[in-house]
XYZ file of C-alpha atoms in Angstrom:
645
model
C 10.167 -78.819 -88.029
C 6.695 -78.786 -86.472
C 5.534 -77.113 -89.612
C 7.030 -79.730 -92.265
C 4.435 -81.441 -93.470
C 5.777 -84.741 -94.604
C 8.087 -84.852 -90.605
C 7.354 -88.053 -89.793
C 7.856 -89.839 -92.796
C 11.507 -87.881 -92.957
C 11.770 -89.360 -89.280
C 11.214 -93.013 -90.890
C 13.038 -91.956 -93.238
C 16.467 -91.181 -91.775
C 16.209 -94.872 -90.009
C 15.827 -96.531 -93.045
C 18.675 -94.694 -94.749
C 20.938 -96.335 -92.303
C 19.579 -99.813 -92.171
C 19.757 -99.490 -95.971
C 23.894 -98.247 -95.745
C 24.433 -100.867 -92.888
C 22.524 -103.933 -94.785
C 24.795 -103.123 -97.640
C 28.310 -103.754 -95.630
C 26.179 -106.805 -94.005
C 25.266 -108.460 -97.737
C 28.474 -107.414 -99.566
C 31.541 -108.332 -96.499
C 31.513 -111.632 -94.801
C 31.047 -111.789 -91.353
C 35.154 -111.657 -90.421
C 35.855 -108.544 -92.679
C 32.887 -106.303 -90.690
C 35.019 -105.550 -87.991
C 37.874 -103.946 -89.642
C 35.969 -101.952 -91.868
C 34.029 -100.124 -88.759
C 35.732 -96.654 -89.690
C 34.389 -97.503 -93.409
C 31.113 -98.094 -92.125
C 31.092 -95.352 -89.940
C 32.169 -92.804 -92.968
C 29.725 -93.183 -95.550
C 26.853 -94.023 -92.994
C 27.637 -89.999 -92.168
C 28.120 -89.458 -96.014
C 24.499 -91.050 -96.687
C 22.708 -89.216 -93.909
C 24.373 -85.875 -95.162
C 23.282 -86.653 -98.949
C 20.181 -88.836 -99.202
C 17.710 -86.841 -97.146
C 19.058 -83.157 -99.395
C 18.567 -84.821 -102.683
C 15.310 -86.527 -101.370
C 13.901 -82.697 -100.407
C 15.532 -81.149 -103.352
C 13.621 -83.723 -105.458
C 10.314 -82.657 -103.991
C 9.824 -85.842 -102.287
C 8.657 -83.862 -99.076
C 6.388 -81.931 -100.566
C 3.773 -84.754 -101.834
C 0.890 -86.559 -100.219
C 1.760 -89.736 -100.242
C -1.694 -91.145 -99.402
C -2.862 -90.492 -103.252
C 0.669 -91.239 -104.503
C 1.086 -92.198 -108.267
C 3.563 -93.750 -110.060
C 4.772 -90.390 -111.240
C 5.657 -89.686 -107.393
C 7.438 -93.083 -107.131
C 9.598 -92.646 -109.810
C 10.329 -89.115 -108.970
C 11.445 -90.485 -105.806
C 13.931 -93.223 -107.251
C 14.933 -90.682 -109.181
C 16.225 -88.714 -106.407
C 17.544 -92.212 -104.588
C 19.123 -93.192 -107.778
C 21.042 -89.829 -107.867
C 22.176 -89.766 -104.851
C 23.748 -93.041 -105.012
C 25.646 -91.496 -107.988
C 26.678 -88.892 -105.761
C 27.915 -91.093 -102.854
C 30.325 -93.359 -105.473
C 32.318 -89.982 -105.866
C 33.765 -90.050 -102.305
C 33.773 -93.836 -101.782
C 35.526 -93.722 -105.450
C 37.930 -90.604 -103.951
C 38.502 -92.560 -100.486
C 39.471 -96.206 -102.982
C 42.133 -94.426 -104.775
C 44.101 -92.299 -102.260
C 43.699 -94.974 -99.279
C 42.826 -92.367 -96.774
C 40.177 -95.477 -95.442
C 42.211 -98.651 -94.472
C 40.738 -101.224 -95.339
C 38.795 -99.177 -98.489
C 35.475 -99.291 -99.086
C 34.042 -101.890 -101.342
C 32.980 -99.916 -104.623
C 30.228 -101.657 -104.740
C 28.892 -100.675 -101.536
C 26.652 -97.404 -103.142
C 24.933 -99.439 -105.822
C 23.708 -102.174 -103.378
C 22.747 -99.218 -100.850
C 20.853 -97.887 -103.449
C 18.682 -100.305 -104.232
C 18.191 -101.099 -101.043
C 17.084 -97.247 -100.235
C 14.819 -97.252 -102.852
C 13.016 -100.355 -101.855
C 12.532 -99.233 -98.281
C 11.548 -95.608 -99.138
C 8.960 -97.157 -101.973
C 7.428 -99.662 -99.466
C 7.090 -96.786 -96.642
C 5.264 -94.660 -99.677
C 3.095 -97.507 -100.302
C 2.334 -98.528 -96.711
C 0.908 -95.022 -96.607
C -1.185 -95.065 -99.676
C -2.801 -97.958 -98.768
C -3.494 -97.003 -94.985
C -5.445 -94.182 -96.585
C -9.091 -93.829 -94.907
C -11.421 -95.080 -97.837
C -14.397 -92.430 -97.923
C -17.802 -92.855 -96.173
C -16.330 -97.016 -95.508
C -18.337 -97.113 -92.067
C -21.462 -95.982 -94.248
C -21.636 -97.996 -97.160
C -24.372 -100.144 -97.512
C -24.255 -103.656 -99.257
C -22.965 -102.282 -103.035
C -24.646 -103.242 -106.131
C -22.516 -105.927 -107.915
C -21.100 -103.546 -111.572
C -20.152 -105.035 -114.797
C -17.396 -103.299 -116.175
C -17.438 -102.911 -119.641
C -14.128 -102.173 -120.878
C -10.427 -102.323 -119.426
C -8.659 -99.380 -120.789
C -7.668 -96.549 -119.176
C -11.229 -95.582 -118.369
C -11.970 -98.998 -116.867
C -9.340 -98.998 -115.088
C -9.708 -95.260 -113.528
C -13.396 -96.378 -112.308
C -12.671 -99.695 -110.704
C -9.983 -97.845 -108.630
C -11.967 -95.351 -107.738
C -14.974 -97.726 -106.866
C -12.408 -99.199 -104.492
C -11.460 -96.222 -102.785
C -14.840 -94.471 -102.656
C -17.469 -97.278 -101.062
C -19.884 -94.357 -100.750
C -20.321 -94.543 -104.382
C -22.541 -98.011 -103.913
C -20.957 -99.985 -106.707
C -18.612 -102.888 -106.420
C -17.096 -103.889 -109.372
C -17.212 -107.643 -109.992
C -16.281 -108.562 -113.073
C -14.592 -106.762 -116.692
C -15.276 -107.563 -119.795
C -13.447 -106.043 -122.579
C -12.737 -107.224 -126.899
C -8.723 -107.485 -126.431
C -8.052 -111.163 -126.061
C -5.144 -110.095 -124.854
C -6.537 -108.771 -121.542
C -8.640 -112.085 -120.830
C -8.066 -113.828 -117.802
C -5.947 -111.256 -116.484
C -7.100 -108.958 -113.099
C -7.841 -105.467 -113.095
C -7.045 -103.625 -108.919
C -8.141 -107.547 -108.211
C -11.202 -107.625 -110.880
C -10.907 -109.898 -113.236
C -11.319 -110.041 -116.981
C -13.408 -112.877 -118.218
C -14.368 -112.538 -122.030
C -15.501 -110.055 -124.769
C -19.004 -108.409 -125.194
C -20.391 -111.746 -126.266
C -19.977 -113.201 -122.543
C -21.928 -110.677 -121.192
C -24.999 -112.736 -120.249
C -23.010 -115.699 -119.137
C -20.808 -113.455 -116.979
C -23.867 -111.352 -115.458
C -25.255 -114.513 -114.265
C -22.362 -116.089 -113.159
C -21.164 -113.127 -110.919
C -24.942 -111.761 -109.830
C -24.249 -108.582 -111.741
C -27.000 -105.896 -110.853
C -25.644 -103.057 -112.884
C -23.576 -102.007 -116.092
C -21.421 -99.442 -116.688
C -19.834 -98.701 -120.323
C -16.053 -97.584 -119.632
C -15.095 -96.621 -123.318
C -15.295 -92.956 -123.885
C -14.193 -93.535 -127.514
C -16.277 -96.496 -128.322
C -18.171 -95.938 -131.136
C -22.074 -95.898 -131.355
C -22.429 -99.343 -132.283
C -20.802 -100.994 -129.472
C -22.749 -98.931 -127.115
C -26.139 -99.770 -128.783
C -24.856 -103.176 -128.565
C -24.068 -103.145 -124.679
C -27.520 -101.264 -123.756
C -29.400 -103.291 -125.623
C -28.064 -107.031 -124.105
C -28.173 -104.662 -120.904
C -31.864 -104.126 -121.614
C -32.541 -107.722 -122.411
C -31.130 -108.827 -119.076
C -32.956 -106.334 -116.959
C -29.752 -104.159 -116.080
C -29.835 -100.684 -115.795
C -26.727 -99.732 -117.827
C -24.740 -96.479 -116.700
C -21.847 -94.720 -119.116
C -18.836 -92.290 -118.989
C -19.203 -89.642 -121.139
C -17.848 -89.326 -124.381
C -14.254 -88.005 -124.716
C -15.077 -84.981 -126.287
C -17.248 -84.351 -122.663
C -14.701 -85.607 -120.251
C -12.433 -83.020 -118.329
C -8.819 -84.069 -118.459
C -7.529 -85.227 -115.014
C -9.052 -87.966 -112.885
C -11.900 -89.990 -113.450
C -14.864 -89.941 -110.804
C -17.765 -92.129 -110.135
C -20.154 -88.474 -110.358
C -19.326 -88.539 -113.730
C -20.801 -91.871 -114.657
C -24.312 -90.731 -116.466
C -27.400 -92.520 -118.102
C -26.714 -93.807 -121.245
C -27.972 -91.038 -123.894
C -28.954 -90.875 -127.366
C -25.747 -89.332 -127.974
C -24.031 -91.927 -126.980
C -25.883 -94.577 -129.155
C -25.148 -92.431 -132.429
C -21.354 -91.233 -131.343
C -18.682 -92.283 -133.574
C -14.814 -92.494 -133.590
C -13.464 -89.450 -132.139
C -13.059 -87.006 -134.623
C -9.334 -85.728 -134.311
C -8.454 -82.157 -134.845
C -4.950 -80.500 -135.619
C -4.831 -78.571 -132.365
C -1.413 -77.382 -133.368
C -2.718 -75.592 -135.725
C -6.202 -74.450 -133.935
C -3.783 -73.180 -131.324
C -1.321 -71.317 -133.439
C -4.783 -69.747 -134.832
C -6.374 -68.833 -132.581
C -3.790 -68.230 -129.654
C -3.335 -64.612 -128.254
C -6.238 -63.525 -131.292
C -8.983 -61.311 -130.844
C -11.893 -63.242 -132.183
C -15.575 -62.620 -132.953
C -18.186 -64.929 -132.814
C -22.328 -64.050 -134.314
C -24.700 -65.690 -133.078
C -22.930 -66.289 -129.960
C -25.571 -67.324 -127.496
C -26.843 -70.118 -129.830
C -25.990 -74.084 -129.400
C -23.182 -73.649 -132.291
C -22.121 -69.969 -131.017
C -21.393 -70.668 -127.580
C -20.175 -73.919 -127.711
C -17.551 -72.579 -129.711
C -16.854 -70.254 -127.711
C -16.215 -72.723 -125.142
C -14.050 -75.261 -127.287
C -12.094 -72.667 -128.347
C -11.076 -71.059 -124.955
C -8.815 -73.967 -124.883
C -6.572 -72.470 -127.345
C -5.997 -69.166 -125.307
C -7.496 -66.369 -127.625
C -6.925 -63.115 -125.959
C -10.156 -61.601 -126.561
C -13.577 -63.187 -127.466
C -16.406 -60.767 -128.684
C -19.614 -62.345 -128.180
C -22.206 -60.865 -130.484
C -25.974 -62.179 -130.575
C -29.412 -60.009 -130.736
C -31.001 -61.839 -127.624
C -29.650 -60.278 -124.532
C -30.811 -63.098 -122.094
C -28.743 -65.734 -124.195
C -25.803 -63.636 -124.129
C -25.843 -62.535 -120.443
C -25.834 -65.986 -119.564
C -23.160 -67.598 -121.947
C -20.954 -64.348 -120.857
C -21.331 -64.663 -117.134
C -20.876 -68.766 -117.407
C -17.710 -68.085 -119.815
C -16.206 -65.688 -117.808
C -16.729 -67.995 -114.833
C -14.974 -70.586 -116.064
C -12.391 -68.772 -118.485
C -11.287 -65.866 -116.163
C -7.712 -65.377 -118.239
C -9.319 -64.569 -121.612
C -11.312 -60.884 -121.916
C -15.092 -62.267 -123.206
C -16.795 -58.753 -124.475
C -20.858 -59.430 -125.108
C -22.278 -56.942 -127.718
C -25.847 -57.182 -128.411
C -26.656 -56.552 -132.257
C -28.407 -57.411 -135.061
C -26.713 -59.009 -138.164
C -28.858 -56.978 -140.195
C -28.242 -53.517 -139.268
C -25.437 -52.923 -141.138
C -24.009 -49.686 -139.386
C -23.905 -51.402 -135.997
C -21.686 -54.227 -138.078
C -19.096 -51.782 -139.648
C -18.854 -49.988 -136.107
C -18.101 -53.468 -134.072
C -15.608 -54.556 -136.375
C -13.553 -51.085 -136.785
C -13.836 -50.873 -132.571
C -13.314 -54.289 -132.153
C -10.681 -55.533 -134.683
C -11.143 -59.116 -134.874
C -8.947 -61.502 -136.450
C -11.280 -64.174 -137.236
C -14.980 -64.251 -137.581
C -17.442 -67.386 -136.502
C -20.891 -66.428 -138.508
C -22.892 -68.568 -136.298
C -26.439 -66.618 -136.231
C -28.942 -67.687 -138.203
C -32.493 -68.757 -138.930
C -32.452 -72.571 -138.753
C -36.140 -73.905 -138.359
C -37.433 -75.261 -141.621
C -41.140 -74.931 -141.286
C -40.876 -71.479 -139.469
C -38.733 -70.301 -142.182
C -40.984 -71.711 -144.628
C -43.971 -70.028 -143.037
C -41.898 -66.683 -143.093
C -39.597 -66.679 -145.839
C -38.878 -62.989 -146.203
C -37.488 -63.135 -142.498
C -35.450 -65.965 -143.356
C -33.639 -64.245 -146.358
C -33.590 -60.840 -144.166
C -31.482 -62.853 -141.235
C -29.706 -65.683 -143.325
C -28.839 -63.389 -146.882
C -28.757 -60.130 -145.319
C -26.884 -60.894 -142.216
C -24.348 -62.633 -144.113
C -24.061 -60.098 -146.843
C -23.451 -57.651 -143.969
C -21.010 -59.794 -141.944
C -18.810 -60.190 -144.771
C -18.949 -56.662 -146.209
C -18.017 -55.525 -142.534
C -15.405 -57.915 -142.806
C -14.104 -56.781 -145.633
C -14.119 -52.899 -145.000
C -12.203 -54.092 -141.755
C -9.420 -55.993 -143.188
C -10.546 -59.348 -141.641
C -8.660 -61.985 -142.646
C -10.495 -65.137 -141.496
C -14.242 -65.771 -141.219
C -16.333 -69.399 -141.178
C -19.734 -69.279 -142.110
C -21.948 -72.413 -140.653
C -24.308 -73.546 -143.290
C -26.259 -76.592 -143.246
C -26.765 -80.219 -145.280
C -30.193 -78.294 -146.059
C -28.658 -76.046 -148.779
C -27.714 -78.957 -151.030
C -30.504 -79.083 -153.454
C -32.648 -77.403 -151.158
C -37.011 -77.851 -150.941
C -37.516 -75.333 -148.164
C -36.707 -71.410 -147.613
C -34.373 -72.151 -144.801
C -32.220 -74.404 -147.216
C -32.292 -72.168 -149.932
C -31.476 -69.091 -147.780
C -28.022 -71.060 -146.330
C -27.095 -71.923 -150.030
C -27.445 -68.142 -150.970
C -25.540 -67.618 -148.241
C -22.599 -70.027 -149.275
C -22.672 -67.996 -152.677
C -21.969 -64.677 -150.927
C -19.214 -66.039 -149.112
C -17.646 -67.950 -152.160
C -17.865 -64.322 -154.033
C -16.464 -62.316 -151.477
C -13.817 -64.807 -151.415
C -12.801 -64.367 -154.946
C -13.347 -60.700 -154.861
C -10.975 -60.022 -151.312
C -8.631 -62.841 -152.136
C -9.218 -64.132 -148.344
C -9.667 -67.561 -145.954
C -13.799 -66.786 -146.288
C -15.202 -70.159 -145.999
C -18.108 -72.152 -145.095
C -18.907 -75.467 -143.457
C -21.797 -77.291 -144.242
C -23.036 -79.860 -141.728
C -26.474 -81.906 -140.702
C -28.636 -82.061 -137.639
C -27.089 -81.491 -134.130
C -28.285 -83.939 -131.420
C -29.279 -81.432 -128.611
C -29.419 -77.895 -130.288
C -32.078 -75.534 -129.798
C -35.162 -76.947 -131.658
C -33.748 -80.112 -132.699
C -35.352 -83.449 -132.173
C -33.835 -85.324 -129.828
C -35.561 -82.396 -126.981
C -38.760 -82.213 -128.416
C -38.880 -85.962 -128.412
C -37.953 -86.308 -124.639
C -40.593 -83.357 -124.106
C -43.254 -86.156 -125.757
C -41.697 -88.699 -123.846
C -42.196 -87.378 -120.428
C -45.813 -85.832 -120.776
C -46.282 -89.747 -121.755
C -46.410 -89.043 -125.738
C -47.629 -89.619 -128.557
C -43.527 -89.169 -130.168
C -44.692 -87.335 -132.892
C -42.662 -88.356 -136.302
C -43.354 -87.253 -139.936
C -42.699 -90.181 -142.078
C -41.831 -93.744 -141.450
C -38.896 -93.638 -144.241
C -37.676 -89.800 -142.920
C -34.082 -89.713 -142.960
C -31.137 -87.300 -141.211
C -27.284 -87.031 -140.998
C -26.874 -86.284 -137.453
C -23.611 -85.399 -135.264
C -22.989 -83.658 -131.655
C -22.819 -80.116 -130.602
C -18.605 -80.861 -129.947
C -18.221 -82.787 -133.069
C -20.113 -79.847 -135.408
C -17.925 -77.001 -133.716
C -14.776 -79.371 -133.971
C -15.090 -79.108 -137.383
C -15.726 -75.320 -137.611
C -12.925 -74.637 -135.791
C -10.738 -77.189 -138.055
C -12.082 -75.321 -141.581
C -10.654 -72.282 -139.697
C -7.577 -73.556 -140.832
C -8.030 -75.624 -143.400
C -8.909 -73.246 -145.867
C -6.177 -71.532 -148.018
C -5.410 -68.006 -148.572
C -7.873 -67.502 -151.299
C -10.629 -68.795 -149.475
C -14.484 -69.887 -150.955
C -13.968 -73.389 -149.736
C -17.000 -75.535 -148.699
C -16.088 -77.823 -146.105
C -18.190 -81.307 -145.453
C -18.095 -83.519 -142.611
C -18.328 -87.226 -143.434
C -20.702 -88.241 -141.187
C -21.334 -91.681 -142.169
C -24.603 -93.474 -142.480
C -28.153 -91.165 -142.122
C -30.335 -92.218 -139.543
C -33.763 -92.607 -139.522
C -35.750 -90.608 -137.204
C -38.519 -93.234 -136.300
C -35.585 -95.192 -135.268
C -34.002 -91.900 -133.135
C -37.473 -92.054 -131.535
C -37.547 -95.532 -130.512
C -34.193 -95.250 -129.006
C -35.217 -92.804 -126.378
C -38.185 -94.276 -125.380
C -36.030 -97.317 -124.628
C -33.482 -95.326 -122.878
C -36.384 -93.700 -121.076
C -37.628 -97.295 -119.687
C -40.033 -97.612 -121.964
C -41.584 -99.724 -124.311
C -42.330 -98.247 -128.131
C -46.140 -98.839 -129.303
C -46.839 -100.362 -125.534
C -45.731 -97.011 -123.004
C -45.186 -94.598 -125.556
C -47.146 -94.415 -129.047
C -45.178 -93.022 -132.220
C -47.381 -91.241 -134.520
C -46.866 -90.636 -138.243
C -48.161 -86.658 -138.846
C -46.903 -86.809 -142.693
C -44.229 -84.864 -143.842
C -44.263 -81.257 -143.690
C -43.696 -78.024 -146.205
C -40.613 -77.587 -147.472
C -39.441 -80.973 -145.460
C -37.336 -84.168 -147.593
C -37.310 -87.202 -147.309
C -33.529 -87.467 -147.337
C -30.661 -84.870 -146.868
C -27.769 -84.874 -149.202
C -24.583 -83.760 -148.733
C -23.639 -82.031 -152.029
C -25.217 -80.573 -154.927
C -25.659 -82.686 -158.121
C -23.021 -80.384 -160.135
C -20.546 -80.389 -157.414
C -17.903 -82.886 -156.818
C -15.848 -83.494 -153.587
C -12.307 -85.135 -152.307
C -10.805 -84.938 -149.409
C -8.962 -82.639 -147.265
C -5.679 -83.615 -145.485
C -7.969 -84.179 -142.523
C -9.659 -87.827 -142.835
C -12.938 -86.804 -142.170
C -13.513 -83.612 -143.958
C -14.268 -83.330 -147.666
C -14.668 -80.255 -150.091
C -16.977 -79.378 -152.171
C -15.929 -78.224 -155.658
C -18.081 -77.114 -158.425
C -19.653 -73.899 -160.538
C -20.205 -71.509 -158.309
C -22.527 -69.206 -160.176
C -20.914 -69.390 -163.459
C -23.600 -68.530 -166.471
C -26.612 -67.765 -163.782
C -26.810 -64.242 -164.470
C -26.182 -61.570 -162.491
C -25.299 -62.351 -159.036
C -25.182 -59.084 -158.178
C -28.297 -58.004 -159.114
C -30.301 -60.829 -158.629
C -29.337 -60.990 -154.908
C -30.369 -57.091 -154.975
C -33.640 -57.800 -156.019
C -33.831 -60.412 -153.416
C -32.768 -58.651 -150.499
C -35.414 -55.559 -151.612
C -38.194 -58.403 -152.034
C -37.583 -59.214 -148.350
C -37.490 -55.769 -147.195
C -41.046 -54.660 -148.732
C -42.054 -58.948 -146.786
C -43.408 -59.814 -150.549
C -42.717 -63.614 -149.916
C -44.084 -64.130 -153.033
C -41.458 -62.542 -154.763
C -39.056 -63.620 -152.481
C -40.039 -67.610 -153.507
C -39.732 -66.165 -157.080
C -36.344 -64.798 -157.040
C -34.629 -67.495 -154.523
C -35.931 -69.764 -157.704
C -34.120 -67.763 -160.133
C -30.791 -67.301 -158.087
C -31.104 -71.673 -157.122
C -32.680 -73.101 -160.308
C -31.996 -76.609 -158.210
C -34.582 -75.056 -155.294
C -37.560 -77.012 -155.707
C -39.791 -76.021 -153.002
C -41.675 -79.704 -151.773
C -39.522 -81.858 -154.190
C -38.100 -84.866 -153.584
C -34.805 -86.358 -154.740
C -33.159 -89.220 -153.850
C -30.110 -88.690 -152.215
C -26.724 -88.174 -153.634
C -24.468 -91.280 -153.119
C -21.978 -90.323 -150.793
C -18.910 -92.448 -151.778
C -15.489 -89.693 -152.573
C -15.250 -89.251 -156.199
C -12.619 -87.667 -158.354
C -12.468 -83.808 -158.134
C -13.309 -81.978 -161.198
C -11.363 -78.574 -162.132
C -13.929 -75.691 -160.941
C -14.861 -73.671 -163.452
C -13.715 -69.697 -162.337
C -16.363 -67.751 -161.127
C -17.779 -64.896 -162.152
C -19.275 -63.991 -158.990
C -18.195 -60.094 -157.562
C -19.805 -59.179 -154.241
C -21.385 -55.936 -154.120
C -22.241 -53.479 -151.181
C -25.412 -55.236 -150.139
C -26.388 -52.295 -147.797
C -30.340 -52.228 -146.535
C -30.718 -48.636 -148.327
C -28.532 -50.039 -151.667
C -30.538 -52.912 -151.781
């Protein structure tokens, strides 16, 4: 007994069984008919002792710490009171009929009992939770006054935990939130006094000294909207992160974050079938190139959520590997992550992974992404991005691999630079090895990723904090832009999106582009700063191979969408009456090999008549048209070997 944790409250418990069983007689009997029924009284007193408590510990109701109770425990306590009143009408029921108990027992006796039991035993639960020590009370100094903005789910996981945790330094003061519906009403005791427009009115009203955005799905706009009457007020404005960033479970003030430029551009959560991500990917061996990359191991991550039994983690720099494998198997113990340092262009090394190895599904995640590198060395690029694809899917195919998703880029529609042209040679090669295997190879062609290796939004906050210039290459510079989670949420959806005989090209719709100069001021205002008075932005001029604007498809293709609202695919002539594929990508790949860049300009031209290296197109208008029929390619894939080529 000394060792049962919940003793005490079974103690309490006991008594208030039997005030409960006596309070019944006591309500239903007048005064006058109490003494007769003594024996009655006596009988299922014993009855409710004997049964209550067993159903009560059978039910787990022991077994809980009721200090951080939830409604889940309450109900799976009147669950268990409920039941055992059921239980206790059987013998009052037995005792009515065959008169063994003179005078009976009123059959109504176990339903008022019962609610009486569950009242009491809910109130004791209660009593507890609320005599719970709040943390670090005695220490708190005088709290900053919050604004909460939003009363969802969020909302209301914060303000509770701003109650119970003092320590945290915030007392929330006031809600605000767009649902009419919710005005007026109180929050744990907060109350909610308008939409986004009252926000100035209710900051000064209540003394507010701080903000904090509680809407993990709101999209970009609202947030800009928030920080920027936050900013005009003088309030430093604090977030939850997005939902695709939140761990499920309970909400805690150390996750509430800056506001960041992610947040600003987010939009509505895009949904995935995870039904059918799971039934992919659970219990499959799967490989992933490229693996210690932004895209690579961030899919890596996402997708341990779907149980794969094995995950081979392939990439040629061993530092970025070691450390996505050691944090991986950290945090993933259950699933078998194998690293395997290699190069995507040494095709024996490829063929020798994939027979060992097996996999059932390939990411092709490695790549050579940075335009004016690429366009600097353009042999390397079509060495990494053509030959390293050519190589992954004729492994593939000599290993019977069902599955693969390449990751292209927006870049490769219409493409100016080397890097663009090099992922739209690359789309090609899967398309063809798609007709010629008859298999899911697909690609999925998406724009900038906020916080990847080399993108922007770094090198801007690198500028920002040596105190600038923010170095930007046109005023009018445009960019489709979406999140790390977001871009690998749709690679793993095309995984399953894409029918038997493969060659898709899957899109994102990823709304409006952004302009960069605008990117730019947005994090020097979410650094505390002040554009053209802190920080200066400086116009450099556009560089090689750079647009003005990214498209999204190529002028011959057309697109419609998929059965999942935000993807579209594209749909047009593949390579139909452009020569030789074969041959031409041959003469390529050898062009490369013997670094004749010169050349290699020259034949990307003549595979890509729309690659105009430096020219400038408007951009295609993005609105869903009708899909055309595809014309049937003529495309076969060859062995693309380095000693064939």
């Amino acid at each position: 007994m000394l060792r049962f944790r919940n003793r005490h409250l079974l103690i309490v418990d006991i008594f208030l069984i039997s005030v409960a069983a006596l309070l019944a007689f006591v309500l239903r009997l007048d005064p006058a008919s109490l003494r007769p029924q003594r024996s009655g009284i006596a009988l299922y007193l014993l009855l409710a002792l004997a049964v209550k408590p067993l159903i009560l510990y059978a039910g787990g109701a022991y077994r809980r710490l009721w200090r951080y109770a939830t409604t889940h425990d309450l109900n799976v306590l009147l669950v268990a009171v409920v039941l055992s009143g059921l239980i206790l009408t059987l013998p009052v029921g037995f005792l009515s009929v065959t008169r063994l108990v003179v005078p009976a027992i009123p059959r109504t006796i176990p339903a008022i009992d019962t609610l009486l039991t569950g009242a009491l035993l809910a109130s004791t639960r209660l009593l507890v939770k609320q005599m719970r020590p709040r943390q670090g009370k005695s220490r708190a100094k005088a709290p900053r006054r919050a604004l909460i903005v939003g009363a969802g789910d969020a909302g209301v996981m914060v303000i509770r935990e701003l109650h119970d945790n003092p320590r945290a330094g915030l007392l929330p003061v006031a809600v605000i939130d767009d649902d009419p519906s919710k005005h007026h009403l109180l929050v744990h005791g907060v109350p909610v006094l308008g939409g986004r427009e009252t926000i100035p009115a209710v900051a000064q009203a209540r003394q507010v000294q701080e903000v904090i955005i509680t809407m993990p799905t709101a999209p970009g706009k609202i947030v800009r909207e928030v920080v920027a009457t936050s900013e005009r007020l003088g309030l430093p404005c604090r977030t939850l992160p997005s939902l695709s960033e939140l761990v499920e479970g309970r909400v805690i003030t150390g996750q509430l974050r800056n506001v960041e430029i992610e947040d600003l551009l987010r939009r509505s959560p895009v949904t995935t079938d995870l039904d059918g991500i799971r039934a992919s990917l659970a219990n499959a061996t799967v490989l992933v190139t490229g693996a210690g990359g932004s895209i690579g191991s961030e899919l890596c991550r996402q997708m341990a959520r779907f149980g794969p039994r094995r995950v081979v983690l392939l990439g040629h720099g061993e530092n970025s590997i070691f450390m996505v494998e050691r944090e991986l198997r950290n945090r993933f113990p259950a699933i078998g992550w194998q690293p395997v340092i290699a190069d995507v262009r040494d095709t024996a090394a490829l063929h020798a992974i994939f027979a060992r190895e097996r996999p059932e599904i390939i990411f092709h995640a490695a790549a050579h992404k940075h335009v004016p590198l690429m366009e600097a060395n353009p042999s390397e690029a079509v060495l990494n991005n053509v030959l390293g694809s050519a190589n992954v899917l004729e492994a593939a195919l000599a290993a019977g691999i069902a599955r693969m998703v390449m990751i292209s880029s927006d870049k490769a529609v219409n493409p100016a630079n080397v890097m663009g042209a090099t992922k739209r040679v690359a789309e090609l090669i899967v398309q063809a090895a798609a007709a010629r295997a008859r298999r899911s190879y697909v690609a999925v062609r998406f724009g900038n990723v906020l916080g990847s290796r080399g993108s922007v939004v770094p090198l801007f906050k690198q500028q920002i904090a040596a105190g600038g210039p923010v170095t930007v290459t046109h005023p009018e510079i445009t960019r489709y832009f979406m999140t790390i989670p977001e871009a690998v949420q749709l690679v793993l959806q095309a995984s399953v999106l894409g029918h038997g005989n493969g060659g898709e090209v899957f899109v994102l719709d990823m709304g409006e582009p952004v302009k960069i100069v605008d990117l730019a001021r947005d994090l020097i205002e979410l650094s505390g700063l002040e554009p053209d008075r802190d920080i200066e932005i400086v116009f450099t001029g556009v560089r090689p191979g750079e647009k003005l604007f990214e498209e999204l498809f190529i002028h011959s293709e057309c697109f419609s969408r998929t059965r999942h609202p935000k993807i579209m695919i594209a749909r047009g002539q593949e390579y139909t009456g452009r020569g030789h594929f074969e041959t031409e990508l041959a003469s390529l790949i050898a062009a490369a090999q013997r670094r004749d860049d010169r050349a290699v300009i020259t034949a990307l031209r003549r595979i890509l008549p729309e690659y105009q290296p430096g020219a400038e197109r408007p951009p295609v208008n993005p609105s869903p048209a009708p899909a055309r029929t595809p014309q049937p390619s003529a495309v076969r894939l060859g062995p693309l070997t380095g000693a064939e080529a």
